[in-house]
CSV table of N, CA and C in Angstrom, one decimal:
chain,number,residue,atom,x,y,z
A,1,MET,N,5.9,33.9,25.6
A,1,MET,CA,4.7,33.2,26.2
A,1,MET,C,4.3,32.3,24.9
A,2,LEU,N,3.3,31.6,25.4
A,2,LEU,CA,3.0,30.3,24.6
A,2,LEU,C,2.2,30.8,23.2
A,3,GLY,N,2.0,32.0,23.1
A,3,GLY,CA,1.5,32.5,21.8
A,3,GLY,C,2.4,32.8,20.8
A,4,GLY,N,3.5,32.9,21.0
A,4,GLY,CA,4.8,33.2,20.1
A,4,GLY,C,5.0,31.6,19.7
A,5,ALA,N,5.3,30.5,20.7
A,5,ALA,CA,5.6,29.6,20.1
A,5,ALA,C,4.6,28.7,19.4
A,6,ALA,N,3.2,28.8,19.6
A,6,ALA,CA,1.7,28.4,18.8
A,6,ALA,C,2.2,29.1,17.5
A,7,LEU,N,2.5,30.2,17.2
A,7,LEU,CA,2.7,31.0,15.9
A,7,LEU,C,3.7,30.3,15.1
A,8,ALA,N,4.7,30.1,15.8
A,8,ALA,CA,5.9,29.7,15.2
A,8,ALA,C,5.9,28.1,14.8
A,9,ALA,N,5.3,27.4,15.5
A,9,ALA,CA,4.7,26.0,15.2
A,9,ALA,C,3.8,25.6,14.3
A,10,GLY,N,2.4,26.7,14.1
A,10,GLY,CA,1.5,26.5,13.1
A,10,GLY,C,2.0,27.2,11.8
A,11,MET,N,2.9,28.0,11.9
A,11,MET,CA,3.3,28.6,10.5
A,11,MET,C,3.4,27.6,9.6
A,12,PRO,N,4.3,26.5,9.8
A,12,PRO,CA,4.6,25.6,8.5
A,12,PRO,C,3.4,24.8,8.1
A,13,ALA,N,2.7,24.8,8.9
A,13,ALA,CA,1.2,23.8,8.7
A,13,ALA,C,0.5,24.8,7.5
A,14,SER,N,0.4,26.1,7.6
A,14,SER,CA,-0.3,26.8,6.9
A,14,SER,C,0.4,26.7,5.4
A,15,PHE,N,1.5,26.2,5.1
A,15,PHE,CA,2.2,26.1,3.8
A,15,PHE,C,2.3,24.3,3.4
A,16,THR,N,1.8,23.9,4.5
A,16,THR,CA,2.1,22.2,4.1
A,16,THR,C,1.2,21.9,2.7
A,17,PRO,N,-0.1,22.2,2.4
A,17,PRO,CA,-0.7,22.1,1.0
A,17,PRO,C,0.3,22.3,-0.2
A,18,VAL,N,1.0,23.4,-0.2
A,18,VAL,CA,1.6,23.8,-1.2
A,18,VAL,C,2.8,23.0,-1.5
A,19,PHE,N,3.6,22.7,-0.2
A,19,PHE,CA,4.6,21.9,-0.4
A,19,PHE,C,4.5,20.4,-0.5
A,20,ALA,N,3.2,20.2,0.1
A,20,ALA,CA,3.1,18.3,-0.6
A,20,ALA,C,2.9,18.6,-2.0
A,21,HIS,N,2.0,19.2,-2.7
A,21,HIS,CA,1.9,19.0,-4.0
A,21,HIS,C,3.2,19.6,-4.9
A,22,ALA,N,4.2,19.9,-4.4
A,22,ALA,CA,5.4,20.3,-5.1
A,22,ALA,C,6.2,19.0,-5.0
A,23,VAL,N,6.1,18.3,-4.0
A,23,VAL,CA,7.1,17.5,-4.0
A,23,VAL,C,7.2,16.3,-5.1
A,24,GLY,N,6.3,15.9,-5.7
A,24,GLY,CA,6.6,15.0,-6.9
A,24,GLY,C,5.6,14.2,-7.0
A,25,PRO,N,5.8,13.4,-8.1
A,25,PRO,CA,4.7,12.4,-8.4
A,25,PRO,C,4.2,11.4,-7.3
A,26,GLY,N,3.0,11.4,-7.2
A,26,GLY,CA,2.3,10.2,-6.1
A,26,GLY,C,2.2,11.1,-4.9
A,27,SER,N,2.6,12.6,-5.0
A,27,SER,CA,2.4,13.1,-3.7
A,27,SER,C,0.7,13.3,-3.7
A,28,GLY,N,0.1,13.4,-2.5
A,28,GLY,CA,-1.3,13.6,-2.4
A,28,GLY,C,-1.7,14.0,-0.9
A,29,VAL,N,-3.1,13.9,-0.7
A,29,VAL,CA,-3.4,14.1,0.7
A,29,VAL,C,-2.9,13.1,1.7
A,30,GLU,N,-2.2,11.9,1.2
A,30,GLU,CA,-1.6,11.3,2.5
A,30,GLU,C,-0.2,12.0,2.8
A,31,LEU,N,0.4,12.6,2.0
A,31,LEU,CA,1.6,13.2,2.1
A,31,LEU,C,1.4,14.5,2.9
A,32,GLU,N,0.3,15.4,2.7
A,32,GLU,CA,-0.1,16.5,3.3
A,32,GLU,C,-0.4,16.0,4.8
A,33,LEU,N,-1.2,14.9,4.9
A,33,LEU,CA,-1.4,14.4,6.4
A,33,LEU,C,-0.4,14.2,7.3
A,34,LEU,N,0.7,13.7,6.6
A,34,LEU,CA,1.8,13.2,7.1
A,34,LEU,C,2.8,14.3,7.9
A,35,LEU,N,2.7,15.4,6.7
A,35,LEU,CA,3.6,16.4,7.2
A,35,LEU,C,2.5,17.5,8.2
A,36,VAL,N,1.2,17.5,8.0
A,36,VAL,CA,0.5,18.1,9.1
A,36,VAL,C,1.0,17.6,10.6
A,37,ALA,N,1.0,16.0,10.5
A,37,ALA,CA,1.0,15.1,11.9
A,37,ALA,C,2.3,15.7,12.2
A,38,GLY,N,3.2,15.9,11.6
A,38,GLY,CA,4.8,15.9,12.2
A,38,GLY,C,4.6,17.4,12.7
A,39,VAL,N,4.0,18.6,12.2
A,39,VAL,CA,3.8,20.0,12.6
A,39,VAL,C,3.0,19.8,14.1
A,40,VAL,N,2.1,18.8,14.3
A,40,VAL,CA,1.2,19.0,15.3
A,40,VAL,C,2.0,18.4,16.2
A,41,LEU,N,2.6,17.1,16.1
A,41,LEU,CA,3.2,16.8,17.1
A,41,LEU,C,4.5,17.8,17.7
A,42,VAL,N,5.2,18.3,16.9
A,42,VAL,CA,6.3,19.0,17.4
A,42,VAL,C,5.7,20.3,18.0
A,43,TYR,N,4.4,20.8,17.9
A,43,TYR,CA,3.8,21.7,18.6
A,43,TYR,C,3.7,21.1,20.1
A,44,GLY,N,3.2,19.9,20.1
A,44,GLY,CA,2.7,19.0,21.2
A,44,GLY,C,3.9,19.2,22.1
A,45,LEU,N,4.9,18.7,21.5
A,45,LEU,CA,6.1,18.5,22.2
A,45,LEU,C,6.9,19.9,22.6
A,46,LEU,N,6.6,20.7,21.7
A,46,LEU,CA,7.1,22.3,22.2
A,46,LEU,C,6.3,22.6,23.4
A,47,VAL,N,5.0,22.6,23.3
A,47,VAL,CA,4.4,23.1,24.4
A,47,VAL,C,4.4,22.4,25.7
A,48,ARG,N,4.8,20.9,25.7
A,48,ARG,CA,5.1,20.1,26.9
A,48,ARG,C,6.3,20.5,27.6
A,49,SER,N,7.3,20.8,26.5
A,49,SER,CA,8.6,21.1,27.2
A,49,SER,C,8.8,22.5,27.9
A,50,ARG,N,7.9,23.4,27.4
A,50,ARG,CA,7.6,24.6,28.1
A,50,ARG,C,7.2,24.8,29.3
A,51,GLY,N,6.1,23.7,29.4
A,51,GLY,CA,5.4,23.6,31.2
A,51,GLY,C,4.7,24.8,31.3
A,52,GLU,N,4.0,25.4,30.2
A,52,GLU,CA,3.0,26.6,30.7
A,52,GLU,C,1.7,26.6,30.4
A,53,VAL,N,1.3,25.1,30.2
A,53,VAL,CA,0.0,24.7,30.1
A,53,VAL,C,-0.5,23.5,30.9
A,54,THR,N,-1.7,23.1,30.9
A,54,THR,CA,-2.0,21.9,31.6
A,54,THR,C,-1.6,20.7,30.9
A,55,ARG,N,-1.7,19.9,31.6
A,55,ARG,CA,-1.6,18.4,30.8
A,55,ARG,C,-2.2,18.2,29.6
A,56,ALA,N,-3.8,18.4,29.4
A,56,ALA,CA,-4.5,18.4,28.3
A,56,ALA,C,-4.0,19.4,27.1
A,57,GLY,N,-3.5,20.4,27.2
A,57,GLY,CA,-3.0,21.2,26.7
A,57,GLY,C,-1.7,20.9,25.8
A,58,TRP,N,-1.2,19.9,26.1
A,58,TRP,CA,0.0,19.3,25.4
A,58,TRP,C,-0.4,17.8,24.8
A,59,ILE,N,-1.3,17.2,25.6
A,59,ILE,CA,-1.7,15.5,25.3
A,59,ILE,C,-2.4,15.7,24.0
A,60,VAL,N,-3.4,16.9,24.0
A,60,VAL,CA,-4.4,16.7,22.8
A,60,VAL,C,-3.5,17.1,21.4
A,61,PRO,N,-2.8,17.9,21.3
A,61,PRO,CA,-1.9,17.9,19.9
A,61,PRO,C,-0.8,16.5,19.9
A,62,ILE,N,-0.7,16.4,20.8
A,62,ILE,CA,0.1,14.9,20.6
A,62,ILE,C,-0.5,13.6,20.0
A,63,VAL,N,-1.6,13.6,20.6
A,63,VAL,CA,-2.5,12.6,20.2
A,63,VAL,C,-3.2,13.0,19.1
A,64,ALA,N,-3.8,14.0,18.6
A,64,ALA,CA,-3.9,14.3,17.2
A,64,ALA,C,-3.0,14.1,16.3
A,65,GLY,N,-1.8,14.5,16.6
A,65,GLY,CA,-0.2,14.2,15.2
A,65,GLY,C,-0.5,12.8,15.4
A,66,LEU,N,-0.4,11.9,16.3
A,66,LEU,CA,-0.5,10.5,16.0
A,66,LEU,C,-1.5,9.8,15.3
A,67,VAL,N,-2.6,10.5,15.6
A,67,VAL,CA,-3.7,10.2,14.6
A,67,VAL,C,-3.7,10.4,13.4
A,68,LEU,N,-3.3,11.9,13.2
A,68,LEU,CA,-3.2,11.9,11.7
A,68,LEU,C,-1.9,11.5,11.1
A,69,GLY,N,-1.0,10.9,11.8
A,69,GLY,CA,0.1,10.3,11.2
A,69,GLY,C,-0.2,8.8,10.7
A,70,VAL,N,-1.1,8.2,11.6
A,70,VAL,CA,-1.5,6.8,11.3
A,70,VAL,C,-2.6,7.0,10.1
A,71,ALA,N,-3.2,8.0,9.8
A,71,ALA,CA,-4.4,8.0,9.0
A,71,ALA,C,-3.5,8.5,7.6
A,72,SER,N,-2.3,9.0,7.8
A,72,SER,CA,-1.9,9.2,6.3
A,72,SER,C,-1.1,7.9,5.8
A,73,PHE,N,-1.0,7.0,6.5
A,73,PHE,CA,-0.4,5.4,6.0
A,73,PHE,C,-2.0,4.6,5.7
A,74,ALA,N,-2.9,4.9,6.6
A,74,ALA,CA,-4.1,4.2,6.2
A,74,ALA,C,-5.0,4.7,5.0
A,75,LEU,N,-5.0,5.9,4.8
A,75,LEU,CA,-5.8,6.2,3.4
A,75,LEU,C,-5.7,5.7,2.4
A,76,PRO,N,-4.1,5.5,2.0
A,76,PRO,CA,-4.2,4.8,0.7
A,76,PRO,C,-4.9,3.6,0.5
A,77,GLN,N,-4.8,2.8,1.7
A,77,GLN,CA,-5.3,1.4,1.5
A,77,GLN,C,-6.9,1.8,1.7
A,78,LEU,N,-7.4,2.7,2.2
A,78,LEU,CA,-8.9,2.8,2.4
A,78,LEU,C,-9.5,3.4,1.1
A,79,THR,N,-8.7,4.1,0.3
A,79,THR,CA,-9.4,5.0,-0.8
A,79,THR,C,-9.3,4.0,-1.8
A,80,GLY,N,-9.5,2.6,-2.0
A,80,GLY,CA,-9.5,1.9,-3.0
A,80,GLY,C,-8.6,1.9,-4.1
A,81,GLY,N,-8.8,1.6,-5.2
A,81,GLY,CA,-7.7,1.4,-6.5
A,81,GLY,C,-6.9,2.6,-6.6
A,82,SER,N,-6.1,2.6,-7.5
A,82,SER,CA,-5.4,3.6,-7.9
A,82,SER,C,-5.9,4.1,-9.4
A,83,SER,N,-5.0,4.3,-10.3
A,83,SER,CA,-5.2,4.5,-11.5
A,83,SER,C,-5.8,3.8,-12.6
A,84,SER,N,-6.3,3.8,-13.6
A,84,SER,CA,-6.7,2.7,-14.4
A,84,SER,C,-5.7,2.4,-15.2
A,85,THR,N,-5.8,1.2,-16.1
A,85,THR,CA,-5.0,0.6,-17.0
A,85,THR,C,-6.0,-0.2,-18.0
A,86,ASN,N,-5.3,-0.3,-19.2
A,86,ASN,CA,-5.9,-0.9,-20.2
A,86,ASN,C,-5.2,-2.4,-20.3
A,87,ALA,N,-4.1,-2.7,-19.4
A,87,ALA,CA,-3.6,-3.8,-19.6
A,87,ALA,C,-4.6,-5.1,-19.1
A,88,THR,N,-4.3,-6.4,-19.4
A,88,THR,CA,-4.8,-7.3,-19.1
A,88,THR,C,-4.0,-8.4,-18.6
A,89,ILE,N,-4.2,-9.5,-17.5
A,89,ILE,CA,-3.6,-10.4,-17.1
A,89,ILE,C,-4.1,-11.7,-17.2
A,90,GLN,N,-3.7,-13.0,-17.4
A,90,GLN,CA,-3.8,-14.0,-17.5
A,90,GLN,C,-2.9,-15.1,-17.1
A,91,ILE,N,-3.8,-16.1,-16.3
A,91,ILE,CA,-3.1,-17.2,-15.5
A,91,ILE,C,-2.7,-18.2,-16.9
A,92,ALA,N,-1.6,-18.3,-17.2
A,92,ALA,CA,-1.4,-19.3,-18.0
A,92,ALA,C,-1.2,-20.7,-17.9
A,93,SER,N,-0.7,-21.0,-16.6
A,93,SER,CA,-0.6,-22.1,-16.3
A,93,SER,C,-0.5,-21.9,-14.7
A,94,PRO,N,-1.1,-23.1,-13.9
A,94,PRO,CA,-1.8,-24.1,-14.4
A,94,PRO,C,-3.3,-23.6,-14.9
A,95,GLY,N,-3.8,-24.5,-15.5
A,95,GLY,CA,-4.8,-24.0,-16.2
A,95,GLY,C,-6.3,-24.4,-15.3
A,96,GLU,N,-7.5,-23.8,-15.9
A,96,GLU,CA,-8.6,-24.0,-15.0
A,96,GLU,C,-9.1,-25.4,-14.8
A,97,GLY,N,-9.4,-25.7,-13.5
A,97,GLY,CA,-9.4,-27.1,-13.3
A,97,GLY,C,-8.7,-28.3,-13.3
A,98,ALA,N,-7.2,-27.8,-13.4
A,98,ALA,CA,-6.2,-28.9,-13.4
A,98,ALA,C,-6.0,-29.6,-12.0
A,99,SER,N,-5.8,-30.9,-12.6
A,99,SER,CA,-5.4,-31.5,-11.4
A,99,SER,C,-3.9,-31.9,-11.1
A,100,LEU,N,-3.4,-31.5,-10.1
A,100,LEU,CA,-1.9,-31.2,-10.0
A,100,LEU,C,-1.2,-32.4,-8.9
A,101,PRO,N,-0.2,-32.7,-9.1
A,101,PRO,CA,0.7,-33.5,-8.0
A,101,PRO,C,0.9,-32.8,-7.0
A,102,ALA,N,1.2,-33.1,-5.8
A,102,ALA,CA,1.5,-32.7,-4.6
A,102,ALA,C,3.0,-32.2,-4.9
A,103,GLY,N,3.3,-31.1,-4.2
A,103,GLY,CA,4.7,-30.6,-4.5
A,103,GLY,C,4.6,-29.0,-5.0
A,104,PRO,N,5.9,-28.4,-5.2
A,104,PRO,CA,5.9,-27.0,-5.9
A,104,PRO,C,5.0,-27.0,-7.1
A,105,ILE,N,4.0,-26.2,-7.3
A,105,ILE,CA,3.6,-26.1,-8.5
A,105,ILE,C,3.9,-24.5,-8.9
A,106,GLN,N,4.2,-24.3,-10.8
A,106,GLN,CA,4.7,-23.4,-11.2
A,106,GLN,C,3.3,-22.4,-11.6
A,107,VAL,N,3.2,-21.2,-11.3
A,107,VAL,CA,2.1,-20.6,-11.8
A,107,VAL,C,2.8,-19.4,-12.8
A,108,SER,N,2.2,-19.6,-13.8
A,108,SER,CA,2.9,-18.7,-15.0
A,108,SER,C,1.6,-17.5,-15.5
A,109,VAL,N,2.1,-16.4,-15.6
A,109,VAL,CA,0.9,-15.4,-15.9
A,109,VAL,C,1.5,-14.8,-17.4
A,110,THR,N,0.8,-14.2,-18.2
A,110,THR,CA,0.8,-13.6,-19.1
A,110,THR,C,0.2,-12.0,-19.1
A,111,VAL,N,1.0,-11.1,-19.2
A,111,VAL,CA,0.6,-9.6,-19.2
A,111,VAL,C,0.7,-9.0,-20.4
A,112,LYS,N,-0.5,-8.4,-20.9
A,112,LYS,CA,-0.6,-7.5,-22.1
A,112,LYS,C,-0.9,-6.3,-21.9
A,113,GLY,N,-0.3,-5.4,-22.5
A,113,GLY,CA,-0.6,-4.0,-22.4
A,113,GLY,C,0.2,-3.2,-21.5
A,114,GLN,N,1.4,-3.8,-20.9
A,114,GLN,CA,2.0,-3.1,-19.9
A,114,GLN,C,3.0,-4.1,-19.6
A,115,ASP,N,4.2,-3.4,-19.2
A,115,ASP,CA,5.4,-4.1,-18.6
A,115,ASP,C,5.7,-4.1,-17.1
A,116,VAL,N,6.1,-5.4,-16.8
A,116,VAL,CA,6.1,-6.0,-15.3
A,116,VAL,C,7.5,-5.3,-14.9
A,117,ALA,N,7.6,-4.9,-13.6
A,117,ALA,CA,8.9,-4.7,-13.3
A,117,ALA,C,9.6,-6.1,-12.8
A,118,GLY,N,11.1,-5.9,-13.2
A,118,GLY,CA,12.0,-6.9,-13.1
A,118,GLY,C,12.1,-7.0,-11.4
A,119,SER,N,12.3,-6.2,-10.9
A,119,SER,CA,13.0,-6.0,-9.3
A,119,SER,C,12.3,-5.1,-8.6
A,120,ALA,N,12.2,-5.2,-7.3
A,120,ALA,CA,11.8,-3.9,-6.5
A,120,ALA,C,12.6,-2.6,-6.8
A,121,ASN,N,13.8,-2.9,-7.3
A,121,ASN,CA,14.3,-1.5,-7.6
A,121,ASN,C,14.0,-0.6,-9.0
A,122,GLU,N,13.1,-1.4,-9.7
A,122,GLU,CA,12.4,-0.8,-11.1
A,122,GLU,C,11.2,-0.4,-10.7
A,123,ALA,N,10.8,0.9,-11.4
A,123,ALA,CA,9.4,1.3,-11.3
A,123,ALA,C,8.9,0.6,-12.4
A,124,GLY,N,7.1,0.4,-11.9
A,124,GLY,CA,6.6,-0.4,-12.8
A,124,GLY,C,5.5,-1.1,-12.0
A,125,SER,N,4.6,-1.7,-12.8
A,125,SER,CA,3.5,-2.7,-11.7
A,125,SER,C,4.4,-3.8,-11.8
A,126,HIS,N,3.6,-4.6,-10.8
A,126,HIS,CA,4.1,-6.1,-10.7
A,126,HIS,C,2.8,-7.0,-10.3
A,127,ILE,N,3.2,-8.0,-10.0
A,127,ILE,CA,1.9,-9.0,-9.9
A,127,ILE,C,1.9,-9.5,-8.2
A,128,HIS,N,0.7,-9.7,-7.8
A,128,HIS,CA,0.3,-10.3,-6.5
A,128,HIS,C,-0.3,-11.6,-6.8
A,129,ILE,N,0.3,-12.5,-6.2
A,129,ILE,CA,-0.6,-14.1,-6.2
A,129,ILE,C,-1.2,-14.4,-5.0
A,130,TYR,N,-2.4,-14.7,-4.9
A,130,TYR,CA,-3.6,-14.9,-3.9
A,130,TYR,C,-3.6,-16.5,-4.2
A,131,ILE,N,-3.5,-17.0,-2.8
A,131,ILE,CA,-4.1,-18.4,-2.7
A,131,ILE,C,-5.5,-18.5,-1.9
A,132,ASP,N,-6.3,-19.0,-2.5
A,132,ASP,CA,-7.5,-19.3,-1.5
A,132,ASP,C,-7.8,-17.6,-0.9
A,133,GLY,N,-7.8,-16.6,-1.7
A,133,GLY,CA,-8.3,-15.3,-0.9
A,133,GLY,C,-7.1,-14.7,-0.5
A,134,LYS,N,-5.8,-15.3,0.0
A,134,LYS,CA,-5.0,-14.5,0.8
A,134,LYS,C,-3.6,-14.4,0.3
A,135,LEU,N,-2.7,-13.0,0.3
A,135,LEU,CA,-1.9,-12.7,-0.4
A,135,LEU,C,-0.7,-13.8,0.0
A,136,ASP,N,-0.2,-14.4,-1.1
A,136,ASP,CA,0.9,-15.6,-0.9
A,136,ASP,C,2.3,-15.0,-1.4
A,137,GLN,N,2.5,-14.2,-2.5
A,137,GLN,CA,3.6,-13.7,-3.0
A,137,GLN,C,3.5,-12.3,-3.7
A,138,MET,N,4.5,-11.6,-3.9
A,138,MET,CA,4.5,-10.5,-4.8
A,138,MET,C,5.9,-10.4,-5.6
A,139,PRO,N,5.5,-11.6,-6.6
A,139,PRO,CA,6.8,-11.6,-7.4
A,139,PRO,C,7.0,-10.4,-8.4
A,140,TYR,N,8.2,-10.1,-9.1
A,140,TYR,CA,8.7,-9.3,-9.9
A,140,TYR,C,9.1,-9.9,-11.3
A,141,LYS,N,8.2,-10.9,-11.5
A,141,LYS,CA,8.3,-11.7,-12.6
A,141,LYS,C,6.9,-12.4,-12.7
A,142,THR,N,6.8,-13.0,-14.3
A,142,THR,CA,5.6,-13.5,-14.7
A,142,THR,C,5.4,-15.1,-14.3
A,143,SER,N,6.4,-15.5,-13.5
A,143,SER,CA,6.2,-16.9,-13.1
A,143,SER,C,6.7,-17.1,-11.8
A,144,THR,N,6.0,-17.8,-10.8
A,144,THR,CA,6.7,-18.3,-9.5
A,144,THR,C,6.3,-19.6,-9.3
A,145,GLU,N,7.0,-20.1,-7.9
A,145,GLU,CA,6.3,-21.4,-7.5
A,145,GLU,C,5.5,-21.4,-6.3
A,146,VAL,N,4.5,-21.9,-6.0
A,146,VAL,CA,3.7,-22.0,-5.0
A,146,VAL,C,3.6,-23.4,-4.4
A,147,THR,N,3.4,-23.5,-3.0
A,147,THR,CA,3.1,-25.0,-2.6
A,147,THR,C,1.8,-24.8,-1.9
A,148,LEU,N,1.1,-25.5,-2.5
A,148,LEU,CA,-0.2,-26.1,-1.8
A,148,LEU,C,-0.6,-27.4,-1.3
A,149,LYS,N,-1.5,-27.3,-0.4
A,149,LYS,CA,-1.8,-28.8,0.4
A,149,LYS,C,-3.0,-29.5,-0.6
A,150,PRO,N,-2.8,-31.0,-0.2
A,150,PRO,CA,-4.3,-31.5,-1.1
A,150,PRO,C,-5.3,-30.9,-1.0
A,151,GLY,N,-6.0,-31.0,-1.9
A,151,GLY,CA,-7.5,-30.1,-2.0
A,151,GLY,C,-7.7,-29.3,-3.1
A,152,GLU,N,-8.6,-28.7,-3.2
A,152,GLU,CA,-9.1,-27.6,-4.0
A,152,GLU,C,-8.5,-26.3,-3.7
A,153,HIS,N,-8.2,-25.5,-4.7
A,153,HIS,CA,-7.6,-24.3,-4.5
A,153,HIS,C,-7.9,-23.3,-5.3
A,154,GLU,N,-8.2,-22.1,-5.1
A,154,GLU,CA,-8.3,-20.8,-5.9
A,154,GLU,C,-6.8,-20.2,-5.9
A,155,ILE,N,-6.5,-19.8,-7.3
A,155,ILE,CA,-5.2,-19.3,-7.5
A,155,ILE,C,-5.5,-17.8,-8.4
A,156,THR,N,-5.1,-16.7,-7.6
A,156,THR,CA,-5.5,-15.5,-8.4
A,156,THR,C,-4.3,-14.6,-8.5
A,157,ALA,N,-4.3,-14.1,-9.8
A,157,ALA,CA,-3.0,-13.1,-9.9
A,157,ALA,C,-3.6,-12.0,-10.2
A,158,GLU,N,-3.2,-10.9,-9.7
A,158,GLU,CA,-3.6,-9.5,-10.0
A,158,GLU,C,-2.5,-8.6,-10.1
A,159,LEU,N,-2.6,-7.8,-11.2
A,159,LEU,CA,-1.5,-6.9,-11.7
A,159,LEU,C,-1.8,-5.3,-10.8
A,160,VAL,N,-0.8,-5.1,-10.0
A,160,VAL,CA,-1.1,-3.9,-9.3
A,160,VAL,C,0.3,-2.6,-9.6
A,161,ASP,N,-0.4,-1.4,-9.1
A,161,ASP,CA,0.7,-0.4,-9.4
A,161,ASP,C,2.2,-0.4,-8.5
A,162,PRO,N,3.0,0.3,-8.8
A,162,PRO,CA,4.3,0.2,-8.2
A,162,PRO,C,4.3,0.4,-6.5
A,163,ASN,N,2.8,1.0,-6.3
A,163,ASN,CA,2.7,1.2,-4.8
A,163,ASN,C,1.7,-0.1,-4.3
A,164,HIS,N,1.6,-1.1,-4.9
A,164,HIS,CA,1.0,-2.3,-4.5
A,164,HIS,C,-0.6,-1.9,-4.4
A,165,ALA,N,-0.8,-1.0,-5.0
A,165,ALA,CA,-2.4,-0.9,-5.2
A,165,ALA,C,-3.2,-1.4,-6.0
A,166,ALA,N,-4.2,-1.8,-6.4
A,166,ALA,CA,-5.1,-2.6,-7.2
A,166,ALA,C,-5.4,-1.3,-8.1
A,167,TYR,N,-5.5,-1.6,-9.4
A,167,TYR,CA,-5.9,-0.7,-10.4
A,167,TYR,C,-7.5,-0.8,-10.3
A,168,SER,N,-8.1,0.3,-10.9
A,168,SER,CA,-9.6,0.3,-11.0
A,168,SER,C,-10.0,0.7,-12.2
A,169,PRO,N,-10.7,-0.5,-12.8
A,169,PRO,CA,-11.1,-1.6,-12.1
A,169,PRO,C,-10.0,-2.6,-11.9
A,170,PRO,N,-10.1,-3.5,-11.0
A,170,PRO,CA,-8.9,-4.7,-10.7
A,170,PRO,C,-8.5,-5.3,-12.1
A,171,VAL,N,-7.3,-5.5,-12.2
A,171,VAL,CA,-6.9,-6.3,-13.3
A,171,VAL,C,-6.4,-7.7,-12.7
A,172,ARG,N,-7.0,-8.6,-12.8
A,172,ARG,CA,-6.9,-10.0,-12.3
A,172,ARG,C,-7.2,-11.0,-13.0
A,173,ASP,N,-7.0,-12.3,-12.7
A,173,ASP,CA,-7.4,-13.6,-13.2
A,173,ASP,C,-7.6,-14.6,-12.3
A,174,THR,N,-8.1,-15.5,-12.1
A,174,THR,CA,-8.4,-16.5,-11.2
A,174,THR,C,-8.5,-18.0,-11.8
A,175,VAL,N,-8.0,-18.9,-11.3
A,175,VAL,CA,-8.3,-20.4,-12.0
A,175,VAL,C,-8.4,-21.4,-10.6
A,176,THR,N,-9.1,-22.3,-10.7
A,176,THR,CA,-9.3,-23.3,-9.7
A,176,THR,C,-8.8,-24.7,-9.9
A,177,VAL,N,-7.9,-25.1,-9.0
A,177,VAL,CA,-7.2,-26.5,-9.4
A,177,VAL,C,-7.3,-27.1,-8.1
A,178,THR,N,-7.0,-28.4,-8.6
A,178,THR,CA,-7.3,-29.5,-7.5
A,178,THR,C,-6.0,-30.3,-7.2
A,179,VAL,N,-5.3,-30.2,-5.6
A,179,VAL,CA,-3.8,-31.0,-5.8
A,179,VAL,C,-4.4,-32.3,-5.3
A,180,GLU,N,-3.6,-33.2,-5.7
A,180,GLU,CA,-4.0,-34.8,-5.3
A,180,GLU,C,-3.1,-35.0,-4.1
């Protein structure tokens, strides 16, 4: 009957928090939510396939599993910064208030107190470049080219952790430039 299936599907959920913390560095609440979401979805599908309950009896766990799955991905974005760091970042060029010709513009930064990953395959911090408050690039180096339309623009460089999360407090520098 349904009681045995519920017990079998619910059993792994009781061990989920212990398993999640044993997975490795970076695991946390979001991993636990993802594992619980998987168990709840499997339970809902199992109940549906047996056909022993009403429609609400299997829709509710499936919807709950989907909501928990989405929450596991949204949680890191909503919880703010990650760990702290003593690193600093400074935009070396272009300088504050620079007047620049139209065309590609080289943005170079200096990072002190921490290494920058050289590629997506290397563990470590990297840089996000924002133009006028919008993410433009995520280079794995300390210089990159941006293209700006004529006018005044704000360029921000931010050092972020390997998971693209801002440090707490944020490590960033901003300059305002004018493109002719």
